[in-house]
PDB file of C-alpha atoms in Angstrom:
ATOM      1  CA  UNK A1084       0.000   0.000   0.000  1.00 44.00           C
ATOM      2  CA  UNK A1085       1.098   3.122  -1.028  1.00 46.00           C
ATOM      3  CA  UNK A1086       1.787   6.597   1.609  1.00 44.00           C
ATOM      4  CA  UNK A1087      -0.968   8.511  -0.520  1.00 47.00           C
ATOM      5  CA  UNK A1088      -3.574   5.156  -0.145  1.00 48.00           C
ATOM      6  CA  UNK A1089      -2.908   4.801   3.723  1.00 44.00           C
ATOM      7  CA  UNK A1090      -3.296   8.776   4.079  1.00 44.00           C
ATOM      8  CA  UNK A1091      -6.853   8.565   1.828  1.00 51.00           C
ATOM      9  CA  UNK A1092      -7.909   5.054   3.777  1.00 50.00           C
ATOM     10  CA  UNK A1093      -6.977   7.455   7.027  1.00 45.00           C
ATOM     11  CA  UNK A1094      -4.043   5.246   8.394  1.00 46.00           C
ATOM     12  CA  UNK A1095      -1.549   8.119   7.854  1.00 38.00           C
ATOM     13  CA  UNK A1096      -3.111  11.205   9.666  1.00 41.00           C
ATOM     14  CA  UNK A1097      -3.012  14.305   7.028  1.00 41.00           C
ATOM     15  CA  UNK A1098      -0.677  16.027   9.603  1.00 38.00           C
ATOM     16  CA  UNK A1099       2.057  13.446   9.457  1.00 37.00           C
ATOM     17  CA  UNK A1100       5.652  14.822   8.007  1.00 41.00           C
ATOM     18  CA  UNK A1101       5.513  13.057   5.127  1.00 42.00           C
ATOM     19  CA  UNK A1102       2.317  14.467   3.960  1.00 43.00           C
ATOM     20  CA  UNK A1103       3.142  18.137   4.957  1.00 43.00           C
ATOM     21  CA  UNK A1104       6.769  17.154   2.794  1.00 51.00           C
ATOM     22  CA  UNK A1105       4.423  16.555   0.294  1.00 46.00           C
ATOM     23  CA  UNK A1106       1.687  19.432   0.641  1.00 50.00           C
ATOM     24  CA  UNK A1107      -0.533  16.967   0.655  1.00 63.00           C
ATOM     25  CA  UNK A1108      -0.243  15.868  -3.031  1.00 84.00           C
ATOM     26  CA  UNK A1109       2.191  13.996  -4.448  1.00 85.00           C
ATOM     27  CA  UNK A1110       2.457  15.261  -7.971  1.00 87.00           C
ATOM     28  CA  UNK A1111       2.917  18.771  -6.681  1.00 87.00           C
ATOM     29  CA  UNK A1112       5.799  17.694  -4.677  1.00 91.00           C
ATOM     30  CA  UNK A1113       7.040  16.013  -8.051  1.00 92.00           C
ATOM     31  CA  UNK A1114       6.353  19.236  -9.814  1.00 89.00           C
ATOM     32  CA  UNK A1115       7.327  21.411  -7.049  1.00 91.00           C
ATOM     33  CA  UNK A1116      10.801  20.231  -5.837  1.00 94.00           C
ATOM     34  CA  UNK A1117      11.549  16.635  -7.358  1.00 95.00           C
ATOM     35  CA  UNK A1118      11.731  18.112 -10.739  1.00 93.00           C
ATOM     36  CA  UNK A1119      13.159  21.173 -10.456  1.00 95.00           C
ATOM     37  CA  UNK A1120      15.913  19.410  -8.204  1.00 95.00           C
ATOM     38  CA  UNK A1121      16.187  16.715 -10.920  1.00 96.00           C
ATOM     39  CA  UNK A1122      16.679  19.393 -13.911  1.00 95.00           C
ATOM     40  CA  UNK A1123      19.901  20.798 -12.003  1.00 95.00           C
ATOM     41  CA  UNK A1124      21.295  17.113 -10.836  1.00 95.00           C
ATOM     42  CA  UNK A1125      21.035  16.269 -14.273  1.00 94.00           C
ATOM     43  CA  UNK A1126      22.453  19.533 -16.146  1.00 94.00           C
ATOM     44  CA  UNK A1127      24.943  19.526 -13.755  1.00 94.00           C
ATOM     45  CA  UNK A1128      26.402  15.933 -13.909  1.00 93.00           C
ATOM     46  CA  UNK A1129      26.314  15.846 -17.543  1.00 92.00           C
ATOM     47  CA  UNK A1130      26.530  19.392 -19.105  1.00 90.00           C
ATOM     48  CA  UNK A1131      29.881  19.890 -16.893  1.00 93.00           C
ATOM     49  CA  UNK A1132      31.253  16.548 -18.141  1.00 93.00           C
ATOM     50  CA  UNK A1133      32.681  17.748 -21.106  1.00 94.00           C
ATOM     51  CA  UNK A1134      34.833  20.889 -20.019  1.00 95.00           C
ATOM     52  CA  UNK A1135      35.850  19.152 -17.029  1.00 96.00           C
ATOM     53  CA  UNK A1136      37.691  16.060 -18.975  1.00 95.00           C
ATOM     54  CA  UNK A1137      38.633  18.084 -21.967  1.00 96.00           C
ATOM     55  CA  UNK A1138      40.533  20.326 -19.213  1.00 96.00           C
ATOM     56  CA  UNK A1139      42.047  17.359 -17.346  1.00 96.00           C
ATOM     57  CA  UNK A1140      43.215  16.048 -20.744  1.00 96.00           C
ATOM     58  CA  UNK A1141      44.372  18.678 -22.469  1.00 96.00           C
ATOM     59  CA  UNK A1142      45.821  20.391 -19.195  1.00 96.00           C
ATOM     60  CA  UNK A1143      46.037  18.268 -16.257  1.00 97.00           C
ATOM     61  CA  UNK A1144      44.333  17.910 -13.192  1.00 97.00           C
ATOM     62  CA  UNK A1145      44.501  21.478 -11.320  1.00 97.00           C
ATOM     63  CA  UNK A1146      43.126  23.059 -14.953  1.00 97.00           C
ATOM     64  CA  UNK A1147      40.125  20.728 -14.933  1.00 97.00           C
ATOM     65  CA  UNK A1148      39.024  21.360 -11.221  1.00 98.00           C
ATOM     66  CA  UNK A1149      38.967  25.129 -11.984  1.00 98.00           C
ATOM     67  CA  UNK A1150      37.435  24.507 -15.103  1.00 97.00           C
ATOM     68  CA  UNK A1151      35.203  21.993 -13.559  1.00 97.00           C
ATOM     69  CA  UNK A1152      34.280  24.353 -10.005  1.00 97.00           C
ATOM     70  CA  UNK A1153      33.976  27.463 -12.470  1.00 97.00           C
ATOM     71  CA  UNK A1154      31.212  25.055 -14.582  1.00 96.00           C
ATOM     72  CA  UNK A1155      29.671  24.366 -11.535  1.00 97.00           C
ATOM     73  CA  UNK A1156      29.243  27.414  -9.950  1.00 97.00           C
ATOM     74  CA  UNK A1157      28.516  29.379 -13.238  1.00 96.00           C
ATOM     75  CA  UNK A1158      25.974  26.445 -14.426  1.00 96.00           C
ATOM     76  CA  UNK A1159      24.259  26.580 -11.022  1.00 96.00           C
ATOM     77  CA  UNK A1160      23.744  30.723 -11.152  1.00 97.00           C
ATOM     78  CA  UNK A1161      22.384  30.164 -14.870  1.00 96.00           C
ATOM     79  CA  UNK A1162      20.074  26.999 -14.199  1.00 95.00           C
ATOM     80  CA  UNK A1163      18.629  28.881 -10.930  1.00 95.00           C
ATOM     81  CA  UNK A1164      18.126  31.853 -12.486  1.00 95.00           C
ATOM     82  CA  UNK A1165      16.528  30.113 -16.030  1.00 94.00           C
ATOM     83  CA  UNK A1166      14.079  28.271 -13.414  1.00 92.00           C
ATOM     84  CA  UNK A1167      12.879  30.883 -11.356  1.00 92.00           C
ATOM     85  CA  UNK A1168      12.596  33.191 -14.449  1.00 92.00           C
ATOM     86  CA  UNK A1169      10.930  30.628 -16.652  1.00 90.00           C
ATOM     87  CA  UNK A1170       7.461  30.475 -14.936  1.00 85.00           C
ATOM     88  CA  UNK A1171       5.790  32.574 -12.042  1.00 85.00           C
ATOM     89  CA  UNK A1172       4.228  28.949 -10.873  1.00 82.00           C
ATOM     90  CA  UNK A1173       1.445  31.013 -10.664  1.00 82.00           C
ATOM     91  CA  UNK A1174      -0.626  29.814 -14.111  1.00 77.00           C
ATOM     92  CA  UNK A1175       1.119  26.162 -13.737  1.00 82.00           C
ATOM     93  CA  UNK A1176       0.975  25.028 -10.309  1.00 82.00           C
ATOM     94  CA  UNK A1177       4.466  24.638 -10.163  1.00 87.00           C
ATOM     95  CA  UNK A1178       4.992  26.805  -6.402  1.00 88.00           C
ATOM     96  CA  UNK A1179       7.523  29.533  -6.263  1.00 91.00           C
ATOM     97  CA  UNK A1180       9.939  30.663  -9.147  1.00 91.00           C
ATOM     98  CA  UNK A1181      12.364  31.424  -5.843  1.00 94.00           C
ATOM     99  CA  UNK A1182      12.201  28.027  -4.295  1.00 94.00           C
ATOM    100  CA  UNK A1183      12.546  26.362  -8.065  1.00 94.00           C
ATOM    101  CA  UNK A1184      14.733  28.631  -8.816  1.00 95.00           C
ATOM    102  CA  UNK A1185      16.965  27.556  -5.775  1.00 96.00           C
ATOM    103  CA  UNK A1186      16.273  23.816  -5.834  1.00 97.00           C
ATOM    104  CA  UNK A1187      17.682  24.039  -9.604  1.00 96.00           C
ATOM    105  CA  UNK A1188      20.732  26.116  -9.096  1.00 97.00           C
ATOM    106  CA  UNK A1189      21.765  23.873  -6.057  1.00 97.00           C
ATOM    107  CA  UNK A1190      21.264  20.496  -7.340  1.00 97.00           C
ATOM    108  CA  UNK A1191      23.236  21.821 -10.588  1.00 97.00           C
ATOM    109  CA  UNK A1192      25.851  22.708  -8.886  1.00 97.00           C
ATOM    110  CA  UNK A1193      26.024  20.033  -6.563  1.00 96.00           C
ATOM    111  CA  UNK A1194      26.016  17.873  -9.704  1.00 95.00           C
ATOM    112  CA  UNK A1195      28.656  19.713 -11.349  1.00 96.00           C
ATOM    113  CA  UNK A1196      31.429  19.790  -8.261  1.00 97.00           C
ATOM    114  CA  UNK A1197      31.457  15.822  -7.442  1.00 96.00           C
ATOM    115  CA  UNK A1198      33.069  14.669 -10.534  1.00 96.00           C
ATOM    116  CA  UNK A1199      35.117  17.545 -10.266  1.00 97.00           C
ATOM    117  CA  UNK A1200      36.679  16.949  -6.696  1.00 98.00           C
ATOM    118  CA  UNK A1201      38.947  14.047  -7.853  1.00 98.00           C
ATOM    119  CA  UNK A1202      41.249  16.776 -10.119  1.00 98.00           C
ATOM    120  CA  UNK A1203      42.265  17.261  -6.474  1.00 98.00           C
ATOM    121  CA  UNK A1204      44.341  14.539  -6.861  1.00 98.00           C
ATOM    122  CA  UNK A1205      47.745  15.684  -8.351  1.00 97.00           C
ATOM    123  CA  UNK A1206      47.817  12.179 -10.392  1.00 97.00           C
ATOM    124  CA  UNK A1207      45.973  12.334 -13.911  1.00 97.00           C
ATOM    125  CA  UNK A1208      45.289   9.114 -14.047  1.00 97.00           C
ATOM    126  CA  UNK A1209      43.922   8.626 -10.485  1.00 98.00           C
ATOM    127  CA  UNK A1210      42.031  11.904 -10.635  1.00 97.00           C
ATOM    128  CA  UNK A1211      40.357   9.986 -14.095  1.00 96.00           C
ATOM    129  CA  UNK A1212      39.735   6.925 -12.161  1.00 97.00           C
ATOM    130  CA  UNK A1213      38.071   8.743  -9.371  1.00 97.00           C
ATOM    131  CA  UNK A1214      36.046  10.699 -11.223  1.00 96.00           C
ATOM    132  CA  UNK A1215      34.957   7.927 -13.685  1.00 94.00           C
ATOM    133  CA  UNK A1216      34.090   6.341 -10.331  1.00 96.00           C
ATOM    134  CA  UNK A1217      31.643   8.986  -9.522  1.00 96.00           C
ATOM    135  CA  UNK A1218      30.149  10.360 -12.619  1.00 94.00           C
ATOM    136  CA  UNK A1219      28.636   6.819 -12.762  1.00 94.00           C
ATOM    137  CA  UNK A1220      27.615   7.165  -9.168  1.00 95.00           C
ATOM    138  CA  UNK A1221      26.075  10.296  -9.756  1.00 95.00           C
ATOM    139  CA  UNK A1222      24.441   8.855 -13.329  1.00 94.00           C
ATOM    140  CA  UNK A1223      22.527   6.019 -10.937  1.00 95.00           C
ATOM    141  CA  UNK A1224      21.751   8.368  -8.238  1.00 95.00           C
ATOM    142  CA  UNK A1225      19.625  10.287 -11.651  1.00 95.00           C
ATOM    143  CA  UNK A1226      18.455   6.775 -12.392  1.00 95.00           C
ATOM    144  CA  UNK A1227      17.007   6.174  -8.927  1.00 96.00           C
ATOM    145  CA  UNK A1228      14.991   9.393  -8.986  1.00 95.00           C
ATOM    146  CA  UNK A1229      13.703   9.231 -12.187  1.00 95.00           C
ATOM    147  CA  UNK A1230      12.352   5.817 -10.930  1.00 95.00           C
ATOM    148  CA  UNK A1231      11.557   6.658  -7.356  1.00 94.00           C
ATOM    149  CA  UNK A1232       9.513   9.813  -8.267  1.00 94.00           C
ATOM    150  CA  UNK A1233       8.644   9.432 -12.170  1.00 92.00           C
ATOM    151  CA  UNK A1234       7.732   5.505 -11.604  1.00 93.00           C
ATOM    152  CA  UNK A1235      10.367   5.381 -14.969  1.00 93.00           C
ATOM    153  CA  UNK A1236      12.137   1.736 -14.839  1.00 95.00           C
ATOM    154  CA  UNK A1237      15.671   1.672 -14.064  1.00 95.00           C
ATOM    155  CA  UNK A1238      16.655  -0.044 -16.347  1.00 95.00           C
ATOM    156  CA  UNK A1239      15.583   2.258 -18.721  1.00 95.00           C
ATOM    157  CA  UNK A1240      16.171   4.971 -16.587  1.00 93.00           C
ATOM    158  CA  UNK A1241      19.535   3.673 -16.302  1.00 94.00           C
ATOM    159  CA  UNK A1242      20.346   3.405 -20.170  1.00 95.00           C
ATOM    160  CA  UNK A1243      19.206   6.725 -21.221  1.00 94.00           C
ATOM    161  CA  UNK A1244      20.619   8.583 -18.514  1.00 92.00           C
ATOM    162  CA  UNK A1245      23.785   6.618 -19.309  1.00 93.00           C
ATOM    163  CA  UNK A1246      23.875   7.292 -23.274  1.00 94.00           C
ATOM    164  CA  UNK A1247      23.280  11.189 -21.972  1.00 92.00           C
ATOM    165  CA  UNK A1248      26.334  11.475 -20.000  1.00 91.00           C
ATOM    166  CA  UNK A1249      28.595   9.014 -22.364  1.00 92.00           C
ATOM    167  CA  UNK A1250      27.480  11.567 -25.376  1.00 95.00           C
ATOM    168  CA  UNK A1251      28.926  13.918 -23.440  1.00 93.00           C
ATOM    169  CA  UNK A1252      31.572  12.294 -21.941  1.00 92.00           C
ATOM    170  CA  UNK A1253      32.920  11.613 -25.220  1.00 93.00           C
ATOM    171  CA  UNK A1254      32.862  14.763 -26.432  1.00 95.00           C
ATOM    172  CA  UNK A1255      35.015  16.497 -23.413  1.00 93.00           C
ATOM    173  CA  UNK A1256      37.576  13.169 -23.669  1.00 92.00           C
ATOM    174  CA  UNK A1257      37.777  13.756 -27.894  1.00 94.00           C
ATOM    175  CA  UNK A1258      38.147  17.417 -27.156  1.00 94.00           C
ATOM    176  CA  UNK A1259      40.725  17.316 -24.612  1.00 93.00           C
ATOM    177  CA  UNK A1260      42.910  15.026 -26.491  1.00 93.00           C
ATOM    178  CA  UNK A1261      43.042  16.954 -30.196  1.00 90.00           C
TER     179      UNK A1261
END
């Protein structure tokens, strides 16, 4: 049995946590603060992939985590400010162009600076390995919310998020090494 079935059956009182979390209705929630959060995870993961390994190729590892924090932050300003100037929520439902607005810049920065923290590493080719290791972290962590709050399979949720960021990816890697 689902939260929203126990909460309409009257198991779950209407004042619980979960159901003030989710103003009561799930799809605004989604529409709300799941998406808006998942548009920046998801810019910021893969749109920052490319300058970030074309940097560490072309220029080592200290070039690609400035080029890789610069993407972040700058990505993060842009994506916040596209999503809270994009739509008042007023006429849509989707809540407050602020709170978007903030949810998207965040989560696109946040998914823009974890593959870049490995160019800490002096090493090129641990600072690869590393951050190999967590772009496909952060590519199942997209799959699992796309499934957990768009009901998407993983597995396909998986593949296309995958093919997204390996587009990408190989663009930054055949950039970095011409």
């Amino acid at each position: 049995m689902t939260i929203e079935s126990e909460m309409e059956s009257g198991n779950i009182p209407e004042t619980t946590g979960i159901h003030v979390a989710h103003g009561g209705d799930h799809d605004a929630f989604v529409l709300r603060y799941v998406q808006p959060g998942l548009v920046g995870l998801i810019d910021g993961t893969v749109s920052t992939l490319a300058p970030v390994f074309a940097a560490a190729i072309f220029s080592g590892p200290h070039a690609a985590f400035i080029v890789g924090m610069a993407t972040a932050l700058g990505a993060g300003v842009s994506m916040g400010w596209s999503e809270a100037l994009s739509d008042n929520g007023k006429s849509t439902g989707r809540g407050s162009a602020v709170v978007r607005g903030a949810i998207t810049g965040a989560a696109t920065t946040i998914g823009g600076t974890f593959h870049t923290l490995p160019f800490l590493i002096p090493s090129l080719h641990w600072s690869l390995i590393a951050a190999f290791i967590v772009v496909a972290i952060e590519l199942v962590v997209i799959a699992w919310v796309r499934y957990r709050f768009l009901h998407v399979p993983m597995k396909n949720s998986l593949m296309v998020v995958t093919l997204g960021g390996a587009i990408v990816l190989a663009i930054g890697v055949a950039l970095g090494a011409s």
